Coordinates of C-alpha atoms in Angstrom, one line a residue:
Chain A
M1 CA 152.2 95.9 82.6
P2 CA 149.3 96.1 84.5
H3 CA 147.6 93.4 83.1
L4 CA 150.7 91.2 83.7
R5 CA 151.1 92.1 87.2
M6 CA 147.6 91.4 87.7
T7 CA 148.1 87.8 86.6
G8 CA 151.1 87.7 88.6
R9 CA 149.0 88.7 91.5
G10 CA 146.3 86.3 90.6
L11 CA 148.6 83.6 90.7
W12 CA 150.2 84.4 93.8
I13 CA 147.1 84.4 95.6
T14 CA 146.3 81.3 94.1
A15 CA 149.2 79.8 95.4
L16 CA 148.4 80.9 99.0
I17 CA 144.9 79.8 99.2
V18 CA 144.6 76.2 97.2
P19 CA 146.9 73.8 99.5
P20 CA 144.8 74.8 102.8
L21 CA 141.5 74.6 100.9
A22 CA 143.0 71.1 99.4
F23 CA 143.1 69.7 102.9
V24 CA 139.9 71.0 104.2
A25 CA 138.3 69.8 101.0
V26 CA 140.1 66.1 100.7
F27 CA 140.0 65.6 104.5
I28 CA 136.8 67.1 106.1
V29 CA 134.2 68.1 103.2
Y30 CA 134.7 65.1 101.1
P31 CA 134.5 62.7 104.1
I32 CA 131.5 64.0 105.1
L33 CA 129.7 64.0 101.5
S34 CA 130.7 60.8 101.3
A35 CA 129.0 59.8 104.9
F36 CA 125.8 60.4 103.5
A37 CA 126.7 58.5 100.3
Y38 CA 127.7 55.5 102.2
A39 CA 124.1 55.3 103.9
F40 CA 122.6 54.2 101.1
F41 CA 124.6 51.4 100.4
D42 CA 124.7 47.7 101.4
W43 CA 128.2 46.9 102.2
Q44 CA 129.9 43.5 102.6
G45 CA 133.1 44.7 104.9
L46 CA 135.0 47.4 103.3
R47 CA 133.1 46.0 99.7
R48 CA 130.3 48.4 98.6
G49 CA 127.4 46.3 97.4
E50 CA 124.2 47.7 95.8
F51 CA 122.6 50.8 96.3
V52 CA 119.6 50.1 99.2
G53 CA 117.8 53.1 99.4
F54 CA 116.6 54.1 103.0
D55 CA 117.0 50.5 104.2
N56 CA 119.9 50.9 106.0
F57 CA 117.8 53.9 108.4
F58 CA 114.8 52.0 108.4
T59 CA 117.0 49.0 110.2
V60 CA 118.5 51.5 112.7
L61 CA 115.4 53.0 113.6
F62 CA 112.5 50.3 113.6
V63 CA 114.3 46.6 113.4
E64 CA 115.0 44.6 116.5
P65 CA 117.8 44.6 118.1
Y66 CA 118.9 48.1 116.4
R67 CA 115.6 49.8 117.4
S68 CA 116.4 49.0 120.9
W69 CA 120.1 49.7 121.1
T70 CA 119.3 53.3 119.6
I71 CA 116.9 54.1 121.8
N72 CA 118.9 53.2 125.1
A73 CA 121.9 55.1 123.8
F74 CA 120.0 57.9 122.6
S75 CA 118.1 58.4 125.6
H76 CA 121.3 58.1 127.6
N77 CA 123.0 60.9 125.5
I78 CA 119.9 63.3 126.4
M79 CA 119.9 62.3 130.3
V80 CA 124.1 63.3 129.8
F81 CA 123.2 66.3 128.3
F82 CA 120.7 67.6 131.1
A83 CA 123.1 66.4 133.4
L84 CA 126.0 68.4 132.3
M85 CA 123.9 71.6 131.4
V86 CA 123.6 71.8 135.6
L87 CA 127.0 70.1 136.6
Q88 CA 129.4 71.8 133.9
N89 CA 127.1 74.6 132.8
G90 CA 125.5 75.5 135.6
L91 CA 128.3 74.9 138.3
G92 CA 130.7 77.2 135.7
F93 CA 128.5 80.1 135.5
I94 CA 128.9 80.0 139.6
L95 CA 132.3 79.7 139.7
A96 CA 132.7 82.4 137.1
Y97 CA 130.3 84.6 139.2
A98 CA 133.0 83.7 142.1
L99 CA 136.0 84.8 140.0
W100 CA 135.0 87.9 138.4
R101 CA 134.6 89.2 142.1
E102 CA 138.7 89.7 142.2
L103 CA 138.7 88.0 146.1
P104 CA 142.2 87.2 147.2
G105 CA 143.5 84.0 145.5
A106 CA 141.3 84.8 142.0
R107 CA 144.1 84.3 139.9
F108 CA 145.2 80.9 141.6
H109 CA 141.6 80.0 141.0
R110 CA 141.3 80.5 137.7
V111 CA 144.4 78.6 137.0
A112 CA 143.3 75.4 139.1
V113 CA 139.8 75.1 137.6
F114 CA 141.3 75.2 134.1
L115 CA 144.1 72.7 134.8
P116 CA 142.1 69.6 134.4
V117 CA 140.8 71.0 131.0
V118 CA 144.2 70.8 129.3
L119 CA 144.7 67.0 130.3
S120 CA 143.5 64.3 128.1
T121 CA 140.1 62.6 128.3
I122 CA 142.4 59.0 128.3
I123 CA 144.2 60.3 131.4
V124 CA 140.9 61.6 133.1
A125 CA 139.0 58.4 132.7
Y126 CA 141.8 56.1 133.4
L127 CA 142.6 58.2 136.7
F128 CA 138.5 58.1 137.4
K129 CA 138.0 54.5 136.9
L130 CA 141.4 53.9 139.7
F131 CA 139.6 56.3 142.1
L132 CA 136.3 54.3 141.7
H133 CA 137.5 50.9 141.9
P134 CA 135.2 49.2 144.5
L135 CA 137.9 48.0 146.5
F136 CA 141.0 50.0 146.9
G137 CA 139.7 53.8 145.1
V138 CA 140.0 56.7 147.1
V139 CA 136.7 57.2 146.6
N140 CA 135.3 54.2 148.7
V141 CA 138.4 54.4 150.7
S142 CA 137.6 57.5 152.0
L143 CA 134.0 56.9 152.4
K144 CA 134.9 54.1 154.7
G145 CA 137.5 56.3 156.4
I146 CA 134.8 58.8 157.7
G147 CA 132.3 56.3 158.7
L148 CA 130.3 56.4 155.6
G149 CA 130.8 52.6 154.7
W150 CA 127.9 51.9 154.0
L151 CA 127.7 54.4 150.6
A152 CA 130.8 52.5 149.3
Q153 CA 129.9 50.8 146.5
P154 CA 131.1 49.3 143.4
W155 CA 130.5 52.9 141.4
L156 CA 131.2 51.7 137.5
G157 CA 129.9 48.0 138.4
Q158 CA 126.0 48.3 138.6
S159 CA 123.6 49.9 136.6
D160 CA 122.6 52.5 138.2
T161 CA 125.1 54.7 138.9
A162 CA 127.7 53.9 136.3
L163 CA 126.6 56.6 133.6
W164 CA 126.4 59.1 136.7
S165 CA 129.9 58.3 137.9
L166 CA 130.8 58.9 134.2
I167 CA 128.9 62.3 134.0
A168 CA 130.7 63.4 137.4
A169 CA 134.3 62.8 135.7
Q170 CA 133.4 64.6 132.5
S171 CA 132.3 67.3 134.9
W172 CA 135.4 67.4 136.9
H173 CA 137.3 67.6 133.5
M174 CA 135.4 70.1 131.8
V175 CA 133.7 72.3 134.2
G176 CA 136.5 74.8 133.6
F177 CA 135.8 75.4 130.2
P178 CA 132.3 77.0 130.5
T179 CA 133.9 79.1 133.7
L180 CA 136.1 80.9 131.7
V181 CA 133.9 81.5 128.9
F182 CA 131.5 82.9 131.2
L183 CA 134.1 84.4 133.3
A184 CA 135.5 86.5 129.8
G185 CA 131.8 87.4 129.1
M186 CA 131.1 89.2 132.6
Q187 CA 134.3 90.9 132.0
R188 CA 132.7 92.7 129.2
I189 CA 130.0 94.2 131.3
P190 CA 130.7 98.1 131.6
G191 CA 131.6 99.2 134.8
E192 CA 128.6 101.7 134.8
I193 CA 125.7 98.9 134.1
L194 CA 127.2 97.8 137.1
D195 CA 127.7 101.0 139.0
A196 CA 124.2 101.8 137.9
V197 CA 122.9 98.5 139.2
R198 CA 124.5 99.2 142.6
M199 CA 122.4 102.3 142.9
E200 CA 119.4 100.8 142.1
T201 CA 119.1 97.6 144.4
Q202 CA 121.4 95.7 146.9
S203 CA 119.8 92.2 146.2
E204 CA 122.2 89.7 144.6
W205 CA 119.7 88.0 143.2
V206 CA 117.9 90.8 140.8
K207 CA 121.7 91.5 139.9
I208 CA 122.3 88.4 138.6
S209 CA 118.8 87.6 137.1
R210 CA 118.3 90.9 136.0
I211 CA 121.8 91.9 134.7
V212 CA 124.4 89.7 134.8
W213 CA 122.8 86.5 133.2
P214 CA 120.9 88.3 130.0
L215 CA 124.6 90.2 129.6
V216 CA 126.5 86.8 129.3
A217 CA 124.1 85.8 126.9
P218 CA 126.4 85.3 123.9
S219 CA 128.8 83.4 126.0
A220 CA 125.8 81.5 127.7
T221 CA 124.8 80.5 123.6
I222 CA 128.1 79.1 122.8
V223 CA 128.6 76.9 126.0
F224 CA 125.2 75.3 125.1
T225 CA 126.2 74.7 121.8
L226 CA 129.1 73.3 122.6
L227 CA 127.7 71.2 125.4
F228 CA 125.0 69.5 123.0
V229 CA 127.4 69.3 120.3
G230 CA 129.9 67.5 123.0
A231 CA 127.2 65.7 124.6
F232 CA 126.0 64.1 121.6
N233 CA 129.4 63.3 120.3
W234 CA 130.6 61.6 123.9
F235 CA 132.9 58.8 122.9
E236 CA 136.7 58.5 124.8
L237 CA 135.3 58.9 128.6
P238 CA 132.6 56.4 128.2
Y239 CA 134.8 53.8 126.1
I240 CA 137.9 53.7 128.5
M241 CA 135.7 53.7 131.7
A242 CA 132.7 51.3 130.4
G243 CA 134.0 49.7 127.5
L244 CA 133.2 49.7 124.2
D245 CA 129.7 47.6 125.0
G246 CA 128.7 50.4 127.6
S247 CA 128.8 47.9 130.4
P248 CA 127.1 47.3 132.7
F249 CA 124.5 45.9 130.4
G250 CA 124.6 48.9 128.1
S251 CA 123.6 51.0 131.5
T252 CA 126.0 53.6 129.9
D253 CA 125.8 53.1 126.1
V254 CA 125.6 55.9 124.2
L255 CA 125.7 56.9 120.7
G256 CA 129.1 57.2 119.6
L257 CA 129.8 53.9 121.5
Y258 CA 127.0 52.2 119.1
F259 CA 128.2 54.3 116.3
Y260 CA 131.5 52.7 116.4
R261 CA 130.3 49.5 117.7
T262 CA 128.5 49.0 114.6
A263 CA 130.7 50.4 112.1
F264 CA 133.8 48.8 113.3
G265 CA 132.7 45.7 115.5
N266 CA 133.8 44.9 118.9
V267 CA 135.8 42.3 120.8
S268 CA 132.9 39.9 121.3
S269 CA 131.4 40.3 117.6
G270 CA 133.7 41.0 114.8
Q271 CA 130.8 41.7 113.1
Q272 CA 131.2 45.4 111.2
D273 CA 128.5 47.0 109.2
F274 CA 129.2 50.1 107.1
G275 CA 126.0 50.8 105.8
L276 CA 124.4 51.0 109.3
G277 CA 127.3 52.6 110.6
S278 CA 126.6 55.3 108.5
A279 CA 123.5 55.6 108.5
L280 CA 123.6 56.1 112.4
A281 CA 126.5 58.7 111.9
V282 CA 124.0 60.6 109.2
L283 CA 120.7 60.4 111.7
I284 CA 123.2 62.0 114.6
F285 CA 124.6 64.2 112.2
V286 CA 121.5 65.9 111.0
F287 CA 120.2 65.7 114.8
I288 CA 123.3 67.9 116.0
A289 CA 123.1 70.4 113.3
L290 CA 119.5 70.7 113.3
I291 CA 119.1 70.9 117.2
A292 CA 122.4 73.0 117.6
G293 CA 121.0 75.6 114.9
I294 CA 117.5 75.7 116.9
I295 CA 119.5 76.2 120.1
T296 CA 122.0 79.4 118.6
V297 CA 119.0 80.9 116.7
R298 CA 116.5 81.0 119.9
L299 CA 119.6 82.0 121.9
R300 CA 120.9 84.3 119.9
A301 CA 117.2 86.3 119.8
R302 CA 117.9 86.8 123.4
E303 CA 121.3 88.3 123.2
I304 CA 121.5 92.1 124.0
Q305 CA 123.9 94.2 121.9
L306 CA 125.5 96.8 123.9
Chain B
M1 CA 117.0 110.6 161.0
S2 CA 118.0 110.1 157.3
A3 CA 121.7 110.4 158.5
A4 CA 121.3 107.5 160.9
G5 CA 119.0 105.8 158.2
T6 CA 122.2 105.7 155.9
I7 CA 124.6 104.7 158.1
D8 CA 122.6 101.4 159.0
Y9 CA 122.1 100.7 155.2
D10 CA 125.8 100.7 154.5
R11 CA 126.3 98.5 157.4
R12 CA 123.9 96.3 156.4
G13 CA 125.0 96.7 152.9
L14 CA 128.9 96.0 154.5
L15 CA 128.2 92.9 156.3
G16 CA 125.8 91.6 153.1
T17 CA 128.8 92.1 150.7
L18 CA 131.0 90.2 153.6
G19 CA 128.9 87.7 154.3
R20 CA 128.3 87.2 150.3
D21 CA 132.2 87.5 149.7
G22 CA 132.5 85.0 152.3
L23 CA 130.4 82.5 150.7
L24 CA 131.8 83.0 147.2
Q25 CA 135.5 82.7 148.9
I26 CA 134.1 79.3 150.2
I27 CA 133.1 77.6 146.9
L28 CA 136.3 78.8 145.3
I29 CA 138.5 77.2 147.5
A30 CA 136.1 73.9 148.0
N31 CA 136.3 73.9 144.2
T32 CA 140.2 74.4 143.9
I33 CA 140.5 71.6 146.7
L34 CA 138.2 69.2 144.0
M35 CA 139.9 70.1 141.3
L36 CA 143.5 69.8 142.5
A37 CA 142.8 66.5 144.8
P38 CA 142.4 63.8 142.1
I39 CA 145.8 65.5 140.6
V40 CA 147.8 65.6 143.9
I41 CA 146.8 62.1 144.5
M42 CA 147.8 60.9 140.9
V43 CA 151.3 62.5 141.5
F44 CA 151.7 61.2 145.4
S45 CA 150.6 57.6 144.1
A46 CA 153.0 57.3 141.5
F47 CA 155.7 57.9 143.8
K48 CA 154.7 54.6 145.6
T49 CA 153.8 51.2 145.7
T50 CA 151.1 49.4 144.7
P51 CA 151.0 48.2 148.8
Q52 CA 151.7 52.0 149.7
I53 CA 148.9 53.0 147.6
F54 CA 146.0 50.6 149.2
Q55 CA 147.8 51.2 152.7
S56 CA 147.3 55.1 152.8
P57 CA 146.1 56.7 149.9
F58 CA 146.5 60.1 150.9
G59 CA 149.9 60.0 152.3
I60 CA 153.0 61.9 151.4
P61 CA 155.6 59.8 149.7
D62 CA 159.2 59.6 149.7
F63 CA 159.9 61.3 146.5
G64 CA 163.1 59.5 146.2
Q65 CA 161.3 56.7 145.4
V66 CA 161.0 56.0 141.4
A67 CA 161.1 52.8 141.1
N68 CA 157.9 52.7 138.8
F69 CA 159.2 55.5 136.9
A70 CA 162.3 53.1 136.0
K71 CA 160.1 50.2 135.4
I72 CA 157.9 52.6 132.7
W73 CA 161.5 53.7 131.3
T74 CA 162.9 50.4 130.5
Q75 CA 160.2 48.0 130.3
T76 CA 157.6 49.6 128.4
N77 CA 157.6 51.3 124.9
F78 CA 156.6 54.8 126.9
L79 CA 159.4 56.8 125.3
R80 CA 158.6 55.8 121.8
Y81 CA 154.6 56.8 122.0
L82 CA 156.1 59.9 123.7
L83 CA 158.6 60.5 120.6
N84 CA 155.3 59.6 118.3
S85 CA 152.9 62.6 119.9
F86 CA 156.3 64.9 119.9
F87 CA 156.3 63.8 116.2
V88 CA 152.8 63.8 115.2
T89 CA 152.0 66.7 117.1
G90 CA 154.6 68.9 115.8
A91 CA 154.5 68.0 112.0
S92 CA 150.7 69.0 112.6
M93 CA 151.4 72.4 113.8
V94 CA 154.1 73.2 111.2
L95 CA 151.4 72.7 108.5
I96 CA 148.2 74.3 110.3
L97 CA 150.1 77.7 111.0
T98 CA 152.1 77.5 107.3
L99 CA 148.8 76.9 105.5
G100 CA 146.4 78.3 107.9
T101 CA 148.5 81.9 107.7
M102 CA 148.7 81.7 104.2
A103 CA 145.3 81.1 103.6
A104 CA 144.4 84.1 106.0
Y105 CA 146.6 86.5 104.4
A106 CA 145.0 85.9 101.4
I107 CA 141.9 86.5 102.5
G108 CA 142.7 89.1 104.6
R109 CA 145.4 91.1 102.9
Y110 CA 144.0 90.9 99.1
Q111 CA 140.5 92.0 97.3
F112 CA 139.4 89.2 94.7
S113 CA 136.1 87.8 93.8
G114 CA 135.1 84.6 96.2
A115 CA 137.6 85.8 99.4
S116 CA 134.3 85.6 101.4
F117 CA 132.7 82.5 99.9
I118 CA 136.3 80.9 100.7
L119 CA 136.1 81.9 104.1
M120 CA 132.6 80.5 104.5
F121 CA 134.1 77.1 103.1
F122 CA 136.5 77.2 105.9
L123 CA 134.0 78.2 108.7
A124 CA 131.9 75.1 107.8
G125 CA 134.7 73.3 109.0
L126 CA 134.6 74.6 112.5
T127 CA 131.4 73.3 113.2
L128 CA 130.9 69.7 111.8
P129 CA 132.0 67.1 114.1
L130 CA 134.4 64.9 112.2
K131 CA 134.3 62.0 114.3
L132 CA 131.0 60.7 112.3
A133 CA 132.8 60.9 108.9
I134 CA 135.3 58.4 110.6
I135 CA 133.8 55.5 107.9
P136 CA 134.9 57.6 104.8
L137 CA 137.6 58.7 106.1
F138 CA 139.0 55.3 107.2
M139 CA 138.3 54.9 103.4
L140 CA 139.8 57.3 102.0
M141 CA 143.1 56.3 104.7
R142 CA 143.3 52.8 103.3
D143 CA 143.0 54.2 99.1
L144 CA 145.8 56.5 100.0
S145 CA 147.5 53.8 101.3
I146 CA 148.2 55.4 105.0
L147 CA 146.2 53.5 107.1
N148 CA 148.9 52.4 109.6
N149 CA 151.1 55.8 109.3
Q150 CA 151.3 58.7 110.8
L151 CA 150.5 60.5 107.7
S152 CA 147.0 59.7 108.3
L153 CA 147.0 61.8 111.4
I154 CA 148.8 64.7 110.5
F155 CA 146.8 64.6 107.6
V156 CA 143.6 64.8 109.7
Y157 CA 145.0 66.9 112.0
T158 CA 146.0 69.2 110.0
A159 CA 142.5 69.9 108.5
M160 CA 140.6 69.9 111.4
G161 CA 143.3 72.7 112.5
L162 CA 142.7 74.7 109.5
P163 CA 139.4 76.5 110.2
T164 CA 140.0 77.4 113.5
T165 CA 143.5 78.7 112.3
V166 CA 142.1 80.3 109.5
F167 CA 138.9 82.3 111.5
I168 CA 141.4 83.7 114.0
M169 CA 144.3 85.1 111.6
T170 CA 142.0 86.2 109.0
G171 CA 140.8 88.4 112.1
F172 CA 144.0 89.8 112.9
I173 CA 145.9 89.9 109.8
R174 CA 142.3 92.4 108.5
T175 CA 143.7 94.7 111.3
L176 CA 147.3 95.1 110.8
P177 CA 148.0 98.5 109.2
S178 CA 148.3 98.9 105.5
E179 CA 151.0 101.7 105.5
L180 CA 153.9 99.7 105.9
E181 CA 152.9 97.2 103.3
D182 CA 152.0 99.9 100.8
A183 CA 155.5 101.5 101.5
A184 CA 157.2 98.4 100.6
R185 CA 155.4 97.9 97.2
M186 CA 156.6 101.4 96.5
D187 CA 160.1 100.3 96.8
G188 CA 159.1 97.4 94.4
A189 CA 159.3 94.6 97.1
S190 CA 157.7 91.6 95.3
E191 CA 154.4 90.2 96.9
A192 CA 155.9 87.2 98.6
R193 CA 159.0 89.5 100.5
I194 CA 156.1 91.7 101.7
M195 CA 154.7 88.9 103.3
W196 CA 157.1 87.4 104.5
S197 CA 159.5 90.1 105.8
I198 CA 156.6 92.3 106.8
M199 CA 153.8 91.4 107.5
L200 CA 154.2 87.6 109.0
P201 CA 156.6 88.9 112.0
L202 CA 153.6 91.3 113.3
V203 CA 151.0 87.9 113.0
R204 CA 153.2 86.1 115.9
P205 CA 150.6 86.8 118.8
A206 CA 148.0 85.6 116.5
M207 CA 150.0 82.4 115.4
V208 CA 150.5 81.9 119.3
I209 CA 146.5 81.8 119.8
A210 CA 145.9 79.5 116.9
G211 CA 148.6 77.0 118.0
I212 CA 147.5 76.8 121.5
Q213 CA 143.8 76.3 120.2
N214 CA 145.0 73.5 118.1
V215 CA 148.1 71.5 119.8
V216 CA 145.8 70.8 122.8
P217 CA 143.2 68.9 121.7
I218 CA 145.7 67.0 118.9
W219 CA 148.2 66.2 121.3
N220 CA 145.3 64.7 123.8
D221 CA 143.4 63.0 120.4
F222 CA 142.9 59.6 121.0
F223 CA 139.8 58.8 118.4
F224 CA 141.8 58.8 115.3
P225 CA 144.9 56.9 116.5
L226 CA 142.1 54.0 117.4
V227 CA 141.1 53.4 114.2
F228 CA 143.9 54.3 111.5
I229 CA 146.7 53.2 113.8
Q230 CA 147.3 49.4 114.8
N231 CA 151.0 49.1 114.8
D232 CA 152.5 49.4 118.4
D233 CA 155.7 51.2 117.4
L234 CA 153.3 54.2 115.6
K235 CA 150.8 55.0 118.0
T236 CA 150.9 58.4 120.2
L237 CA 150.5 58.7 123.9
P238 CA 146.9 58.6 124.4
Q239 CA 146.5 55.7 122.5
G240 CA 149.8 54.1 123.9
L241 CA 148.4 54.8 127.0
T242 CA 145.4 52.5 126.9
T243 CA 147.8 49.4 126.0
F244 CA 150.0 50.1 128.5
M245 CA 147.1 50.5 131.3
G246 CA 145.8 47.0 129.9
E247 CA 149.4 45.2 130.6
Y248 CA 149.7 46.6 134.1
T249 CA 146.3 46.2 135.4
T250 CA 147.3 45.2 138.5
D251 CA 150.3 47.3 139.4
W252 CA 148.8 50.4 140.8
G253 CA 152.3 52.2 141.6
V254 CA 153.4 51.9 138.0
L255 CA 149.8 52.4 136.4
F256 CA 149.9 56.0 138.4
S257 CA 153.3 57.0 137.5
G258 CA 152.3 56.5 133.3
L259 CA 149.4 58.7 133.8
T260 CA 151.6 61.0 135.8
L261 CA 154.0 61.0 133.1
S262 CA 151.7 61.5 130.0
A263 CA 150.0 64.3 132.2
A264 CA 153.4 65.9 133.0
P265 CA 154.2 67.5 129.5
I266 CA 151.2 69.4 129.1
V267 CA 150.5 70.4 133.0
V268 CA 154.3 71.9 133.0
L269 CA 153.7 74.0 130.1
Y270 CA 150.2 75.2 131.2
I271 CA 151.6 76.3 134.4
V272 CA 154.2 78.2 132.6
L273 CA 152.1 79.7 130.0
S274 CA 148.3 79.6 131.8
R275 CA 147.2 83.2 130.8
Q276 CA 147.9 82.5 126.9
F277 CA 146.6 78.2 127.4
I278 CA 143.2 80.3 128.7
A279 CA 143.1 82.7 125.8
G280 CA 143.7 80.4 123.4
M281 CA 141.4 77.3 124.2
T282 CA 138.7 79.7 124.7
S283 CA 139.3 82.1 122.1
G284 CA 137.0 80.1 119.5
A285 CA 134.1 80.9 122.6
V286 CA 135.2 84.4 123.6
K287 CA 135.1 87.0 120.9

């Protein structure tokens, strides 16, 4: 009897656990492992050819024109990451600090700052594309309206402003996320610590740099890591605002677009190469995993247990 | 002497506080204007004709003028996209919450060998950027003959949603007291009955958090439909929007009302449930 009951229970647990496990195994683990395998083969369209070792990796890293494309896209991702670190996470910290004071209207401000976060990237991208239109967009119309017409320019149409325009749109979209993660971290700081600090110093700067910032370290770890992964996976916003080629002249090309173009082809050249695409995917993947791991470990060491 | 010093000190502190709070308040107000202005301009423009948008982009429109919306309703596939999004998101959410609760219940409520390994297996899926596996996923969907079929989206979204759901739900289910469960077991209730009638009603709050965390990215997703779906009648809203925006490029009134209509469902839901949205969407990042 006890033995039978154990088996019944074992079956019950198996029935509960197998279907969800199967989904994750088939649609996450298997594709990711396959991506590694794909990169070592030659591909003709959808047909897998022969094993070619590290050839695909060599091509995307060292053979022109792929080499320049890879470097170009990669350098843009690095730029995007550091720019968003300041505009999204830095501003997010300041906004969180302001919200934390519970000044009049704080509730409303909190709802407002998070509102863009729930919107689809596609909506945000089209909205800013319309706003940045050289002739009729509200940005240039406003600049002309307040006598700064000389600042009006084709934001998305020229190489030196296009990527920055995308970064600005991205910051508007997502600044609410780090803001509220930091705010949650600040709200967990015990009141006694803050009271003790108030006795010691009146300096706001000392309070922020010596107390608040170290104590929200766990929030910072997560926000930095997520931003890093997001910045190197960036695809939708540049796809809509700048197109698959990262126009103008590749000035907004990032790894996400480049990978997609290489794997699936684009309008101007229907050429698609799953081998080179997979090699790029594996390189991006390994890079993200490595750096995200280092960021997490280094920042974790900074965290203080209360 | 010391009393005067204290007063002076306090006054300086008070002025300092007022000055600092004033500055912070200004930052907050400026930021809120910056956050809301694009959305307000979008909604206003949705009720204007294209010439009106060009002439007075900030003017308050006549909200009775719904010609743009009528055009979308009658001349585009918009309603189809909207229904597709509801179907795909709804089906994925049912699967995620059902399967996620099953796994979390098994891991959180029973002790069996391999439980922690299985949890680790789910958690590994949390951090992997699945976009980079799009080539094998494309081939997999082709082999399963569900390319150009909404099942491909539902399956991928379900798999992507499970790790966070299992993570959130397992943590919650572990905290539930075992007295009720033990009592029911004494009375001879089956394990399935205990789960269904006693434990499940208690896990609803965690389901709401896990649900919101998943529903927003699924509703908003553009990448997987872009690769899997070609047939216009099967497109979801974000993907359909790209078709629509391409067709009406010069009719800005219609473009803005299309964006407004696409944003409306989730914005309205967010305004009603902002507390749950914020808790749900940051729950992965806030312990």
